[in-house]
mmCIF file of C-alpha atoms in Angstrom:
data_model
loop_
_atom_site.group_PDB
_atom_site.id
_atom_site.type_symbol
_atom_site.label_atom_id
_atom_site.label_comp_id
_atom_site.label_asym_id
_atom_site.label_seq_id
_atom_site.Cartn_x
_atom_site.Cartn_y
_atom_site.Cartn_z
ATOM 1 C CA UNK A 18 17.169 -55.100 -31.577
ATOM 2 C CA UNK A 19 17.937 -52.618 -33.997
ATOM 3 C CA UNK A 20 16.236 -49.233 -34.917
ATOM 4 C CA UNK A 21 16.945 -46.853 -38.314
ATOM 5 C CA UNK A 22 16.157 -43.476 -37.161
ATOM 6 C CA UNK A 23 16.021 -40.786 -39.747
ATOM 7 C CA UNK A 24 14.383 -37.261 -40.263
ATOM 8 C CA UNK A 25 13.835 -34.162 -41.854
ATOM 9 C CA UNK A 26 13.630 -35.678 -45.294
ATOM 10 C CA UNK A 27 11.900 -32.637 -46.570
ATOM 11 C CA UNK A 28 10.102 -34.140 -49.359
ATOM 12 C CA UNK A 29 12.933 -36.234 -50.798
ATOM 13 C CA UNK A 30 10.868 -39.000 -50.748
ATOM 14 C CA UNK A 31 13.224 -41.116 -53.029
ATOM 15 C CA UNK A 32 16.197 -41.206 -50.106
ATOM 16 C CA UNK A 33 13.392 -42.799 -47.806
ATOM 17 C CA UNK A 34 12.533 -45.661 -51.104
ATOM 18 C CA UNK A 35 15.609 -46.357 -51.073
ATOM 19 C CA UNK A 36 16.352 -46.582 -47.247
ATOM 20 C CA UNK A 37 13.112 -48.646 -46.805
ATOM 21 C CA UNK A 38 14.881 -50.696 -49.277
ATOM 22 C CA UNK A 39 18.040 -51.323 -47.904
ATOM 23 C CA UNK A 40 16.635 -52.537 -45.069
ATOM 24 C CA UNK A 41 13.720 -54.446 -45.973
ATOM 25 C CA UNK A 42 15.337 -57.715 -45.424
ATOM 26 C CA UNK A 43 16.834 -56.789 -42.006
ATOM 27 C CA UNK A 44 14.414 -57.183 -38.379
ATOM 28 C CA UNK A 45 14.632 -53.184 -38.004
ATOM 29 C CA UNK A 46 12.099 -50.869 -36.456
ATOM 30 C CA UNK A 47 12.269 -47.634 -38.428
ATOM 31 C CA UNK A 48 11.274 -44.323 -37.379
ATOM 32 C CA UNK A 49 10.812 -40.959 -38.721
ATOM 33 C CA UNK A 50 11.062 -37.885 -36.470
ATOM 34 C CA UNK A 51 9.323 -35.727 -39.095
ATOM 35 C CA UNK A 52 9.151 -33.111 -41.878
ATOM 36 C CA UNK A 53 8.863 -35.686 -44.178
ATOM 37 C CA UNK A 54 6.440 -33.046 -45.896
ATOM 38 C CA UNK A 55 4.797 -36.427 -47.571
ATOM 39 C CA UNK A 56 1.172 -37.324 -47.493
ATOM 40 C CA UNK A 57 0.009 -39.385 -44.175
ATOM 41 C CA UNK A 58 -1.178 -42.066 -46.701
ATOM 42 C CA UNK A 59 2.145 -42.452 -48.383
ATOM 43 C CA UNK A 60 2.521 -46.078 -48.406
ATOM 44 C CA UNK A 61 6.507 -45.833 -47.423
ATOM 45 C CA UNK A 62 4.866 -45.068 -44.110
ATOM 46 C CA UNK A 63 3.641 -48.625 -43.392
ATOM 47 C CA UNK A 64 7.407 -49.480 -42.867
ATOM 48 C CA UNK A 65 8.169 -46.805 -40.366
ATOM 49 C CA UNK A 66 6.527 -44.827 -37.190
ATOM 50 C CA UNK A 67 6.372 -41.188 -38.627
ATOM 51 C CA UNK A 68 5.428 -38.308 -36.417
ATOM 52 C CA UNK A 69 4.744 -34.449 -37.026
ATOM 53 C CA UNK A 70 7.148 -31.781 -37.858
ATOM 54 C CA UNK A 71 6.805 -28.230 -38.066
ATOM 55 C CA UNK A 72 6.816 -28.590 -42.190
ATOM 56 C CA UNK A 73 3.975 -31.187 -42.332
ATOM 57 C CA UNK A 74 1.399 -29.146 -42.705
ATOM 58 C CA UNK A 75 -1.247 -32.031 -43.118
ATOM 59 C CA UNK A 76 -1.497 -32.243 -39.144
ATOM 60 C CA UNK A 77 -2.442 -36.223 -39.837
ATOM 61 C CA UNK A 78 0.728 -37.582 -38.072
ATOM 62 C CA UNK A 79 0.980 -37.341 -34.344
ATOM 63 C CA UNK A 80 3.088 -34.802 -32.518
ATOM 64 C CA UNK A 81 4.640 -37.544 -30.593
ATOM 65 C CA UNK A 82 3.863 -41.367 -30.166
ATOM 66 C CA UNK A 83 5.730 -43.558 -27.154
ATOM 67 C CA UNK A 84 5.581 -47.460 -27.893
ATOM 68 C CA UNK A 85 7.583 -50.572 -26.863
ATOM 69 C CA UNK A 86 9.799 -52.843 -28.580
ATOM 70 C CA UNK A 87 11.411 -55.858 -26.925
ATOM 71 C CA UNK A 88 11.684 -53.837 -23.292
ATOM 72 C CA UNK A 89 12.626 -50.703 -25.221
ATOM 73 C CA UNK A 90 10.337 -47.780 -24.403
ATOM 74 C CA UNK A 91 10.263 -45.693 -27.300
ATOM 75 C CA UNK A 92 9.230 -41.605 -27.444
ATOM 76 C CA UNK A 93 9.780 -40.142 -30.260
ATOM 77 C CA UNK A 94 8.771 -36.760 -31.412
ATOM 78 C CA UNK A 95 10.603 -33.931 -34.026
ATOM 79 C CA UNK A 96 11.470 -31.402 -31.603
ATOM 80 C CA UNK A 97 10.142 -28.382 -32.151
ATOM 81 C CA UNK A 98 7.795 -28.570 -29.179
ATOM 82 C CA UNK A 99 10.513 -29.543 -26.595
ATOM 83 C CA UNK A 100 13.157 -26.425 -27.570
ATOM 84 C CA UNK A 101 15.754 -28.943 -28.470
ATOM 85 C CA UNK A 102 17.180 -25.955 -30.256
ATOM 86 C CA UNK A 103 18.456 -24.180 -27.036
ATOM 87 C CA UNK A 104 18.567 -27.513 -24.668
ATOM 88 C CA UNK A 105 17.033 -30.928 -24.279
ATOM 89 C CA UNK A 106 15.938 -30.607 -20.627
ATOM 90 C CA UNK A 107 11.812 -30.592 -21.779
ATOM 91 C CA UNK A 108 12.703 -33.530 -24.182
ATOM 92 C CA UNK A 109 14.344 -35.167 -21.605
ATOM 93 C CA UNK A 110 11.288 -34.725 -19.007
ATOM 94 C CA UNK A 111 9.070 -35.460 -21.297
ATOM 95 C CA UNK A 112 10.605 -38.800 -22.215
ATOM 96 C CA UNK A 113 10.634 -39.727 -18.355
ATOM 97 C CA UNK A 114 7.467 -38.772 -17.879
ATOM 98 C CA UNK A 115 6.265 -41.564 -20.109
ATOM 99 C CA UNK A 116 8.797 -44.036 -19.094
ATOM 100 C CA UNK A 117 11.209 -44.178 -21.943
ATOM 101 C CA UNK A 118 14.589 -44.939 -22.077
ATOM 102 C CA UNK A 119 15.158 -43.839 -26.194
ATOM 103 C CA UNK A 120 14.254 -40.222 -27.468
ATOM 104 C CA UNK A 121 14.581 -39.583 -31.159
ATOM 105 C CA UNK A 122 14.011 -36.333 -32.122
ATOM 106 C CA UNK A 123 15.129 -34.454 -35.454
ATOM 107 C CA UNK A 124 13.968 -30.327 -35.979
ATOM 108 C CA UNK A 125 17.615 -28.987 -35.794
ATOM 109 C CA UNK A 126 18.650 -31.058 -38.663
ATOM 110 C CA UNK A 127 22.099 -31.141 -36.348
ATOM 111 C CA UNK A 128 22.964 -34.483 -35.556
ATOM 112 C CA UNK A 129 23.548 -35.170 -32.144
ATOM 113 C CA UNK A 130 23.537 -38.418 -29.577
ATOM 114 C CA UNK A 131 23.718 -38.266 -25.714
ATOM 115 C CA UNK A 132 22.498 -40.120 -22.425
ATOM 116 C CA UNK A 133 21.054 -38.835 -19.935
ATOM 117 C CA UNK A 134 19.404 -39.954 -16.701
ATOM 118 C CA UNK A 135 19.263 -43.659 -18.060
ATOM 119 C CA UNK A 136 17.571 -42.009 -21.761
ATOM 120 C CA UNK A 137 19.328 -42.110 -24.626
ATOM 121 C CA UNK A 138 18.718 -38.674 -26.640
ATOM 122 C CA UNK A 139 19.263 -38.921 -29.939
ATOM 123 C CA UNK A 140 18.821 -37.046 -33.341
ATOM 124 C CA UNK A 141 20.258 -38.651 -36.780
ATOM 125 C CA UNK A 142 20.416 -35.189 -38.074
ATOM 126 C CA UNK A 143 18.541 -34.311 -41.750
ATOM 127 C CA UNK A 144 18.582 -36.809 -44.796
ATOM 128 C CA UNK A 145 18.000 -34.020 -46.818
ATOM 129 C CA UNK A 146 19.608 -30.780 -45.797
ATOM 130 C CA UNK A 147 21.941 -31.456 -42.665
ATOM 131 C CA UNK A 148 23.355 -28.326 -41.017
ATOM 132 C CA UNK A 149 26.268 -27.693 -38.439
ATOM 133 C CA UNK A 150 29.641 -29.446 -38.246
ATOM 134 C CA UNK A 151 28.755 -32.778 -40.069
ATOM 135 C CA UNK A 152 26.832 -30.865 -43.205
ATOM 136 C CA UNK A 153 29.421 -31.763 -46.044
ATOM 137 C CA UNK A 154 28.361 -35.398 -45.593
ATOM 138 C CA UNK A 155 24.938 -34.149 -47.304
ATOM 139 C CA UNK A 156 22.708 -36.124 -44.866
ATOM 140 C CA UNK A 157 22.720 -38.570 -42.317
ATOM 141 C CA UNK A 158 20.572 -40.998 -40.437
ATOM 142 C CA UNK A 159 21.312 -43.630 -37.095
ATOM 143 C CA UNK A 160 21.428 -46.683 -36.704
ATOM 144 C CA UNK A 161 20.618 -47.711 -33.142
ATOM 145 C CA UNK A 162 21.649 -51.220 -31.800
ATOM 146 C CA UNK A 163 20.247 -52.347 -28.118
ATOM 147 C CA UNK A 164 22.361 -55.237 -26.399
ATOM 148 C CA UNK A 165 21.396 -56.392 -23.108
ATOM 149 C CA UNK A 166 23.956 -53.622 -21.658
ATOM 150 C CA UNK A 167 24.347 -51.126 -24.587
ATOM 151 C CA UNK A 168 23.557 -48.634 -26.751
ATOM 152 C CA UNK A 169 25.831 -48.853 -30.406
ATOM 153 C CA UNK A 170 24.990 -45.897 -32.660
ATOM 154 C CA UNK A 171 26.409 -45.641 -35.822
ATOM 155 C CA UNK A 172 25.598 -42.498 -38.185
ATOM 156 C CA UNK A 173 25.460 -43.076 -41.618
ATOM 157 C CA UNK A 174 25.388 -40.706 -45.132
ATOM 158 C CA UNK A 175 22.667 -40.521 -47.918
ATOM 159 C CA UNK A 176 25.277 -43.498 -49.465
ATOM 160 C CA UNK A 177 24.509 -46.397 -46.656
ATOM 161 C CA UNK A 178 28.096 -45.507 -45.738
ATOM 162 C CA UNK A 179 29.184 -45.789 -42.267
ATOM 163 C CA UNK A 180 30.716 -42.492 -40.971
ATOM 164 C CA UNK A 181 33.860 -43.860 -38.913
ATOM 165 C CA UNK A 182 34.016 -41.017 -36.480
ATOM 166 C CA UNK A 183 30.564 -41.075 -35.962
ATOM 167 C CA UNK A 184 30.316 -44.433 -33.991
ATOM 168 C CA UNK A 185 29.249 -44.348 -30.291
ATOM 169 C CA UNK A 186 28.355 -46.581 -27.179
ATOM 170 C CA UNK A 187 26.690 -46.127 -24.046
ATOM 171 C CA UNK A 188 25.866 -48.525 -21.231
ATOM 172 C CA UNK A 189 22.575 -49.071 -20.621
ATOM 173 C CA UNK A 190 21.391 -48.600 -17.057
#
C-alpha cells in the first residue's frame, strides 16, 4: 500500500497536475492536508482526499475525514485545529479517538514524521512555500509505504526527487 501525502499547495495548482500525473499509473491513495486554496469542484480533486485548511476559504472540504484502506485507518486533517504548531498531543488524541493508526496533517508547512502510541504522525511539509530547516529544497511532499510490519517514508522535492536524508522507517505495532 502506498499513500502520496502532500499539502499547503497554496494555489499552485500546476505542482498538484503534475503530481497527479506522475502517479497516475501507480496503485497510490493520495491525500491533501489542505490550503490548496482551489475550488472544491476542481477536478484534480477526484484523484485525492482533500480536507480544509485555514486558507480555503470556500468551507466545502471537510475539516477532517478518517477512512480505511487495506487495514490502514486513515485521519487526516491540516492542523490548525489540533495546535500542531506548539505540540501534537490533540492530533494525536484525536487520531486515537477514531481508531487510526496514520495522521497526516500539514498547517506548519514544516515537515515532520514521528510515531507515537502505535500512530504514525506525519506532515510532508508545503509544496509551495516550505519553511524551517528543509526550506531551500522549495517544497516537499511524502511518500508513505505500509508493509505488513512497517512504515517507509520517503520525502521528496517539487522535482519527484528523492531527498536521501529524508528517508525513514518505523515498525508497525
Amino acid at each position: 500500500m502506498r499513500f502520496v501525502v502532500v499539502s499547503d499547495s497554496h494555489g499552485d495548482r500546476e505542482i498538484l497536475v503534475q503530481l497527479v500525473a506522475h502517479y497516475q499509473d501507480q496503485a497510490v491513495t493520495m491525500l491533501h492536508c489542505g490550503d490548496s486554496e482551489l475550488a472544491t469542484d476542481d477536478p484534480l480533486f477526484t484523484h485525492m482526499t482533500v480536507v480544509q485548511g485555514n486558507m480555503d476559504f470556500n468551507g466545502q472540504f471537510p475539516a477532517k475525514t478518517t477512512f480505511s484502506v487495506d487495514n490502514q485507518r486513515v485521519f487526516l486533517t491540516h492542523g490548525h485545529l489540533y495546535g500542531v504548531n506548539t505540540d501534537l498531543t490533540h492530533l494525536l488524541l484525536a487520531a486515537q479517538e477514531v481508531h487510526a493508526n496514520l495522521a497526516c496533517y500539514g498547517h506548519t508547512h514544516q515537515l515532520d514524521c514521528e510515531m507515537h502510541a502505535g500512530v504514525l504522525l506525519l506532515n510532508p511539509g508545503s509544496i509551495a512555500q516550505p519553511r524551517g530547516p528543509f526550506r531551500n529544497l522549495k517544497g516537499t511532499y511524502a511518500v508513505i509505504d505500509v508493509t505488513p510490519d512497517q512504515y517507509h517514508v520517503q520525502y521528496y522535492n517539487r522535482q519527484f526527487i528523492p531527498v536521501s536524508q529524508l528517508q525513514l522507517t518505523f515498525q508497525r505495532t
